[in-house]
Short mmCIF file of C-alpha atoms and ligand atoms in Angstrom, two decimals:
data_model
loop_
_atom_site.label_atom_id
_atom_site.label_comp_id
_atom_site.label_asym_id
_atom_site.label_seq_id
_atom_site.Cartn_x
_atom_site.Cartn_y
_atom_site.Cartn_z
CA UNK A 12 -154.91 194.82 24.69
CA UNK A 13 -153.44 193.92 21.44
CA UNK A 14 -151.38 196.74 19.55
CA UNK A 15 -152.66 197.80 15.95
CA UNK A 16 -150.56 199.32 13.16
CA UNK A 17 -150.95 200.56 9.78
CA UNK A 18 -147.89 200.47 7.45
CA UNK A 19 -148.47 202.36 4.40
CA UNK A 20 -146.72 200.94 1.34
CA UNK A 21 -145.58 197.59 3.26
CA UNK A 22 -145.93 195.09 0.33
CA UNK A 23 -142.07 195.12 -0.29
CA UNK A 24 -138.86 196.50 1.11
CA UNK A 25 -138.69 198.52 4.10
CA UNK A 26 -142.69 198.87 4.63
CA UNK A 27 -142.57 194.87 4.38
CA UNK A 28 -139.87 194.74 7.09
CA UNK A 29 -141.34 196.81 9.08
CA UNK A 30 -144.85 195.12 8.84
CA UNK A 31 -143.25 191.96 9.87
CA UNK A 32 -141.06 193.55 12.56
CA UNK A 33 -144.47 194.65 14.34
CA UNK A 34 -145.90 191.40 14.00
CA UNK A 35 -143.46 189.44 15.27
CA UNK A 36 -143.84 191.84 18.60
CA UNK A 37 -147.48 191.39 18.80
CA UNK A 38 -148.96 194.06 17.06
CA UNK A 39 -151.78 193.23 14.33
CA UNK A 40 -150.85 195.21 11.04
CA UNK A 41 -153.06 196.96 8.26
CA UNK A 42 -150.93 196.25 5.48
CA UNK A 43 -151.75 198.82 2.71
CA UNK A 44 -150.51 198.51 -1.09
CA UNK A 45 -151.13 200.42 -4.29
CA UNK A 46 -150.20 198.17 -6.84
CA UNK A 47 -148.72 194.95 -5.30
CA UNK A 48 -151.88 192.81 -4.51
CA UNK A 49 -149.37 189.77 -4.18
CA UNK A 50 -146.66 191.38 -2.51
CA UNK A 51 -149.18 192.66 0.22
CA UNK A 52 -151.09 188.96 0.57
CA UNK A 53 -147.67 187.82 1.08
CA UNK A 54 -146.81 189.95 3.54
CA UNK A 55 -150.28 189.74 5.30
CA UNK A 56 -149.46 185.75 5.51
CA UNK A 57 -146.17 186.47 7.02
CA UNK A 58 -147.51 188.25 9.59
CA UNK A 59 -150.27 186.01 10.62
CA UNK A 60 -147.56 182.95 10.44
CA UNK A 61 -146.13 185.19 13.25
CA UNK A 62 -149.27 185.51 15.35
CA UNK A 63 -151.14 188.59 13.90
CA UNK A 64 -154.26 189.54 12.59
CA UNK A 65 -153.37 191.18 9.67
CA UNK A 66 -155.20 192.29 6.57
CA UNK A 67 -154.50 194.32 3.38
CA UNK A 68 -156.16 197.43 1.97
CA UNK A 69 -155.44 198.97 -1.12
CA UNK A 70 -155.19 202.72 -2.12
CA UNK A 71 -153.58 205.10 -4.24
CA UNK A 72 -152.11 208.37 -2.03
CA UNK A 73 -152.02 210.36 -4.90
CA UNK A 74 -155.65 210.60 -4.72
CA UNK A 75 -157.16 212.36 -1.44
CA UNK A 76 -160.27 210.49 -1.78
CA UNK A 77 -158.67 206.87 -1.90
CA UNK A 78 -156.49 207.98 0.97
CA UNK A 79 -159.52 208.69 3.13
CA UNK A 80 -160.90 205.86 2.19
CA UNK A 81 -157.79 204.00 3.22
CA UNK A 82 -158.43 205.79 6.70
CA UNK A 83 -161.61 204.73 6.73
CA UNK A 84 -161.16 200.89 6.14
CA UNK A 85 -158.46 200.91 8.78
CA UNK A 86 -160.97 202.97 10.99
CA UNK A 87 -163.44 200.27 11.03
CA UNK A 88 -160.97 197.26 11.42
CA UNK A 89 -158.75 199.06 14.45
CA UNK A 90 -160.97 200.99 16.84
CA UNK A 91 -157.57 201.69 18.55
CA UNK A 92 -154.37 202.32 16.53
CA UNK A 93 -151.25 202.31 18.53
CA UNK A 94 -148.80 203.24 15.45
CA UNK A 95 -149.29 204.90 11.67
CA UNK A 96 -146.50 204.37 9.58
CA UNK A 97 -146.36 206.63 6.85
CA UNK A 98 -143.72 204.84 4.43
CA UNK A 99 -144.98 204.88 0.96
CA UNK A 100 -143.02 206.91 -1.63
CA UNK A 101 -141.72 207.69 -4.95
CA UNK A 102 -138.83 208.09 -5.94
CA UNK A 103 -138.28 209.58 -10.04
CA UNK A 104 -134.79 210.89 -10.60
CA UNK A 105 -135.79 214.44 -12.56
CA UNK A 106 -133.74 217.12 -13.51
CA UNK A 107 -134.91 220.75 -11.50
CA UNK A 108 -136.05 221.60 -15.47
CA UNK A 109 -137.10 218.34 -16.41
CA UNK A 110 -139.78 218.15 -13.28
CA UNK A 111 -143.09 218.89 -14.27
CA UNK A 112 -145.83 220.44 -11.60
CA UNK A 113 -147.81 217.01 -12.22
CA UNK A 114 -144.99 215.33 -10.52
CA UNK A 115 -143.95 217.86 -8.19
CA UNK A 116 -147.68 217.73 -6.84
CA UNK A 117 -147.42 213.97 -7.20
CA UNK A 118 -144.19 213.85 -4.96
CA UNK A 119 -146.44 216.58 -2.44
CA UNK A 120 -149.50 214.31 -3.00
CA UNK A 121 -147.55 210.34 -1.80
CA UNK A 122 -144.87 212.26 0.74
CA UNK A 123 -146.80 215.11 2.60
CA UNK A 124 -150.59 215.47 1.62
CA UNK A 125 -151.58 211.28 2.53
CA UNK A 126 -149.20 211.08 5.69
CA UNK A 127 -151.61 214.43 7.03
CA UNK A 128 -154.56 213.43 5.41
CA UNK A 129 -154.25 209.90 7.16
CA UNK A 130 -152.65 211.17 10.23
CA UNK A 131 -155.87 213.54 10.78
CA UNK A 132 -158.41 211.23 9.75
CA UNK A 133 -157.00 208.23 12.34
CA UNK A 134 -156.00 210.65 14.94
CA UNK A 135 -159.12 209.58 17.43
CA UNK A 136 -157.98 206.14 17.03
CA UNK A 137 -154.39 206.89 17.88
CA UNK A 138 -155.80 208.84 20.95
CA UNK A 139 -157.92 206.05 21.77
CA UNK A 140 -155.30 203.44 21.88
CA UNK A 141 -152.98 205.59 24.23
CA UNK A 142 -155.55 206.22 26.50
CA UNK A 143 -156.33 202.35 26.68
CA UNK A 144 -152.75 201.49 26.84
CA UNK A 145 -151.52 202.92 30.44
CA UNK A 146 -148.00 201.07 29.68
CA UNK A 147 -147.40 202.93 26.63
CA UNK A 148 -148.83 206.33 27.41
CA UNK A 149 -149.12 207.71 23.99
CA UNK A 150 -149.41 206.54 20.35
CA UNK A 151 -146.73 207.26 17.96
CA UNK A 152 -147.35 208.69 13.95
CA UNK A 153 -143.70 207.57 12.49
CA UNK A 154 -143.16 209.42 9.03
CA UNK A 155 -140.53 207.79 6.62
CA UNK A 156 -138.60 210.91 5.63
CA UNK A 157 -134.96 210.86 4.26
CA UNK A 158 -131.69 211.96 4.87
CA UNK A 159 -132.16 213.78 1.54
CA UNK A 160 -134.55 216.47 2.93
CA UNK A 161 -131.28 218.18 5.08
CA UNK A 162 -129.25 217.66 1.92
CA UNK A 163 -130.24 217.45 -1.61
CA UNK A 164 -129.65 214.46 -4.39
CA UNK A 165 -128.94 216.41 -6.89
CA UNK A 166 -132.16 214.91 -9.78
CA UNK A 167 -134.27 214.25 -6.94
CA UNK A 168 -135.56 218.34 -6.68
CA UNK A 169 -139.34 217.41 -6.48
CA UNK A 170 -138.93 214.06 -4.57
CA UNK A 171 -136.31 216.00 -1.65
CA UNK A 172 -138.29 219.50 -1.52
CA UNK A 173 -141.27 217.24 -0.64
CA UNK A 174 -139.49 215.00 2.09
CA UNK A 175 -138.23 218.45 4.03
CA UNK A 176 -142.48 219.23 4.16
CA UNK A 177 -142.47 216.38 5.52
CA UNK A 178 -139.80 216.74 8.52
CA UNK A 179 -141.83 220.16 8.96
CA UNK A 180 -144.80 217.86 9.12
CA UNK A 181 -143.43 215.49 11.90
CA UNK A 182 -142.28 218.71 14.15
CA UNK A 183 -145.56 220.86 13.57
CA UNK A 184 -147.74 217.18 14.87
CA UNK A 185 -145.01 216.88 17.52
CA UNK A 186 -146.50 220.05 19.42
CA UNK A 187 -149.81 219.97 18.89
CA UNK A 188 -150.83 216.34 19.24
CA UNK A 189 -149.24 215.28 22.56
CA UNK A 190 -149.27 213.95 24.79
CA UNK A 191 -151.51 211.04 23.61
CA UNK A 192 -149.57 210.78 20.16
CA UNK A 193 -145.81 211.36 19.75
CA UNK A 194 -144.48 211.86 16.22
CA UNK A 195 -141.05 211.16 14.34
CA UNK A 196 -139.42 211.04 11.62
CA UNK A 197 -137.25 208.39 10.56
CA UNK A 198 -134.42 209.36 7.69
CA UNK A 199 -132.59 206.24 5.91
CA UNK A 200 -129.42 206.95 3.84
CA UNK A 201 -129.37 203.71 2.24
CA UNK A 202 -131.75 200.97 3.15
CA UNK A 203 -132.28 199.17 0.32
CA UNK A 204 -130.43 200.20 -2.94
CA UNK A 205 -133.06 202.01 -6.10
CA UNK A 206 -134.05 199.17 -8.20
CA UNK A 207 -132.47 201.44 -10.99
CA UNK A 208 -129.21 201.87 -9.23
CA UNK A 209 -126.24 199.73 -11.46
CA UNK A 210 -123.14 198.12 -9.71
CA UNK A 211 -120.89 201.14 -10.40
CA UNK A 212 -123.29 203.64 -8.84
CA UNK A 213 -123.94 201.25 -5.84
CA UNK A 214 -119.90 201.10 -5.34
CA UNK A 215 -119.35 205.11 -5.51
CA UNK A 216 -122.38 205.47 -2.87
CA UNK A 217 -120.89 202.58 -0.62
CA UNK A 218 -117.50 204.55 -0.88
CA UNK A 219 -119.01 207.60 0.96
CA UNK A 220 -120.40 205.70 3.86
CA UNK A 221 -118.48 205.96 6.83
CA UNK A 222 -119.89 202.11 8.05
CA UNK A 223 -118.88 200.37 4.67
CA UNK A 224 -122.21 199.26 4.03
CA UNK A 225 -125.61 199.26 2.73
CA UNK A 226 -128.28 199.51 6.02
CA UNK A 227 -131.13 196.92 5.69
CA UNK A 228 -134.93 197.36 6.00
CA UNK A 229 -135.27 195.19 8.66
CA UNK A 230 -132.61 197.84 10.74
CA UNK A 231 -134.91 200.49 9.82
CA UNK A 232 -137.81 198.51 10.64
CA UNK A 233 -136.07 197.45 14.06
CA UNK A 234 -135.75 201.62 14.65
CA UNK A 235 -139.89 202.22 13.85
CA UNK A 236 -140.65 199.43 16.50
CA UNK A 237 -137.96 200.91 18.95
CA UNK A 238 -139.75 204.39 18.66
CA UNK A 239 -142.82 203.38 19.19
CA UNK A 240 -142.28 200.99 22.43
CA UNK A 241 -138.68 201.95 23.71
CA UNK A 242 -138.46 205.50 22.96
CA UNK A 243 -141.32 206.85 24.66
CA UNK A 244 -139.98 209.97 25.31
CA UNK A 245 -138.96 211.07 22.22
CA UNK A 246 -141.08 213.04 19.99
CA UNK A 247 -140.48 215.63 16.70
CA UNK A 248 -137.00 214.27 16.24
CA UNK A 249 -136.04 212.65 12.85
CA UNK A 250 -133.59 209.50 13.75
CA UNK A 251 -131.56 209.30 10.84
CA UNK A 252 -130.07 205.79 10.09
CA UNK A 253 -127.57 206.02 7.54
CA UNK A 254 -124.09 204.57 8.95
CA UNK A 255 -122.90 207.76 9.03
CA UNK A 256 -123.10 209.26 5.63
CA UNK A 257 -124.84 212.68 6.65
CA UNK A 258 -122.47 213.43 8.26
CA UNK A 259 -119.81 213.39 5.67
CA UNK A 260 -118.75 216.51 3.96
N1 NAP B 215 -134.79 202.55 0.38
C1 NAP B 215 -133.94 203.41 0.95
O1 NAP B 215 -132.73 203.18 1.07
C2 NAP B 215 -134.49 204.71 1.47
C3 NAP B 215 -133.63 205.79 1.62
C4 NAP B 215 -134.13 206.98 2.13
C5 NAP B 215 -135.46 207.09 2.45
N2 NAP B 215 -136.28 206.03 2.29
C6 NAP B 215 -137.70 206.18 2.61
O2 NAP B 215 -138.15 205.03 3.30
C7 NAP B 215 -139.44 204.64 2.83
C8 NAP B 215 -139.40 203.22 2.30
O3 NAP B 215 -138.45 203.14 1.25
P1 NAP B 215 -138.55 202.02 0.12
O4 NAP B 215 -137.34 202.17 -0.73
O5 NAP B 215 -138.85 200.71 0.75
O6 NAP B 215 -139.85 202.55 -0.67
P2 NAP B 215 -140.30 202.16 -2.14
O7 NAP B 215 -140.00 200.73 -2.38
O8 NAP B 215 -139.77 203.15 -3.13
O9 NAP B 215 -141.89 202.41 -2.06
C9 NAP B 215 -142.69 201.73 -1.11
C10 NAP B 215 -144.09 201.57 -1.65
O10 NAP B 215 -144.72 202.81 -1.83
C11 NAP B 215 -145.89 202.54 -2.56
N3 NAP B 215 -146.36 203.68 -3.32
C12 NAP B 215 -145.73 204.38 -4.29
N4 NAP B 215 -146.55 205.30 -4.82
C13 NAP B 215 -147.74 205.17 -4.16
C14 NAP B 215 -148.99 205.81 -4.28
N5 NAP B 215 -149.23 206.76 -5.18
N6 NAP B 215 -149.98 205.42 -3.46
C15 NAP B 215 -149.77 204.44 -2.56
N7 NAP B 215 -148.62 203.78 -2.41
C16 NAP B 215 -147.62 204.14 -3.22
C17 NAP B 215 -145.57 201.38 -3.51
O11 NAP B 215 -146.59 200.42 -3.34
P3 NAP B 215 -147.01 199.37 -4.51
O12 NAP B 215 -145.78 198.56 -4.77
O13 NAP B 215 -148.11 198.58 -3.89
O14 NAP B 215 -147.44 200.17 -5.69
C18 NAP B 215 -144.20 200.91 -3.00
O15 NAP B 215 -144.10 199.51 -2.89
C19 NAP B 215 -139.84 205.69 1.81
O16 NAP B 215 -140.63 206.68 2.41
C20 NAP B 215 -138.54 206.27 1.34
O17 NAP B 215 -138.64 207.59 0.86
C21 NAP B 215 -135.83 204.85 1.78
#
């Protein structure tokens, strides 16, 4: 039986890595975008250069209704999903007064409402596929949370308050959905530097991290696909992958 995943948000940076990483271990992927049609096409060739079926589907999370319609494409494509990978994000530095409730329900909307909305709505398939997959035993729903939602960026109030709903999100599934699906959290430090991030603010960052360096997607991607085939006995834990900086004082 082939292996199915959707990555949410995998036409660039870590959800592309991790679309890829799946691919190139046999799973087809369900590459969803918002706005990157080419970035997605891309990544949907890259992952049939590697031996997938892969296709992309297009949605906006901050709208319930595209969201389960994102479910339902993906429904219809994948009678059995072995892995959701709940990636896409935003990421607005906002002052606590500056945030509106627009964007604090935006933040809720992209990092807690689509990752439930989808989880629910695909959950039959995700039950399906463990129970045709004896090897495996259960499916896995992997959330991409953020070291951020233990400790606050300070300007990030609406975008962290969301990602700790989210951890709450990956524990409350944990308990109720197994044993057929498993679910995690994975929390990055630093991944793949902010687009808005200058030279001086990447050097102070790099200066708190205990391993010296920046982490790449394709290590966090390499993490997702351990969780889902290695770590088969894991489930409600958030892996952090951040060379160490959380644990810095
Ligand atoms: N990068 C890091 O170092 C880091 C650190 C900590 C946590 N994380 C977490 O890891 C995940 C991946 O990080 P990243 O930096 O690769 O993410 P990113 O580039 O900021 O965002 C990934 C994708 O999310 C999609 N997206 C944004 N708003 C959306 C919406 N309303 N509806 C649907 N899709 C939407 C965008 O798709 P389009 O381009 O198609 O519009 C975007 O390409 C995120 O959950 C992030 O919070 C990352």
């Amino acid at each position: 039986m082939r292996r199915t995943a959707l990555v949410t948000g995998a036409s660039h940076r870590v959800g592309r890595a991790i679309a890829l990483e799946l691919a190139r271990t046999g799973f087809d992927v369900a590459v969803h975008y918002r706005s990157s049609r080419e970035g997605a096409a891309e990544v949907v060739e890259g992952c049939r250069a590697l031996g997938a079926q892969a296709f992309a589907v297009q949605g906006d999370l901050e709208h319930p209704d595209q969201t389960l319609g994102l479910a339902a494409q993906v429904a219809e494509r994948f009678e059995r999903l072995t892995l959701l990978v709940n990636n896409a994000s935003i990421f607005i530095p906002r002052s606590f007064q500056g945030t509106s409730l627009d964007e604090l329900r935006r933040n809720m909307a992209v990092h807690v409402e689509a990752p439930f909305l989808l989880s629910q709505a695909l959950l039959p398939h995700l039950q399906a596929a463990a129970q045709a997959d004896p090897e495996l035993e259960s499916s896995l729903v992997c959330h991409l949370c953020d070291i951020a939602a233990e400790r606050p960026f300070k300007g990030y109030t609406a975008y962290s308050a969301s990602k700790a709903a989210l951890v709450m999100l990956v524990k409350s599934m944990a308990i109720e959905l197994a044993p057929l699906v498993r679910t995690v959290g994975v929390a990055p430090g630093h991944v793949a530097w902010p687009p808005d991030y200058d030279d001086a603010t990447k050097a102070r960052m790099l200066r708190r991290i205990p391993q010296g360096r920046v982490g790449t997607p394709v290590e966090a991607a390499r993490l997702v696909r351990f969780l889902c085939l290695e770590g088969t006995y894991i489930n409600g834990d958030v892996v952090r992958i951040d060379g160490g900086l959380s644990r810095r004082y």
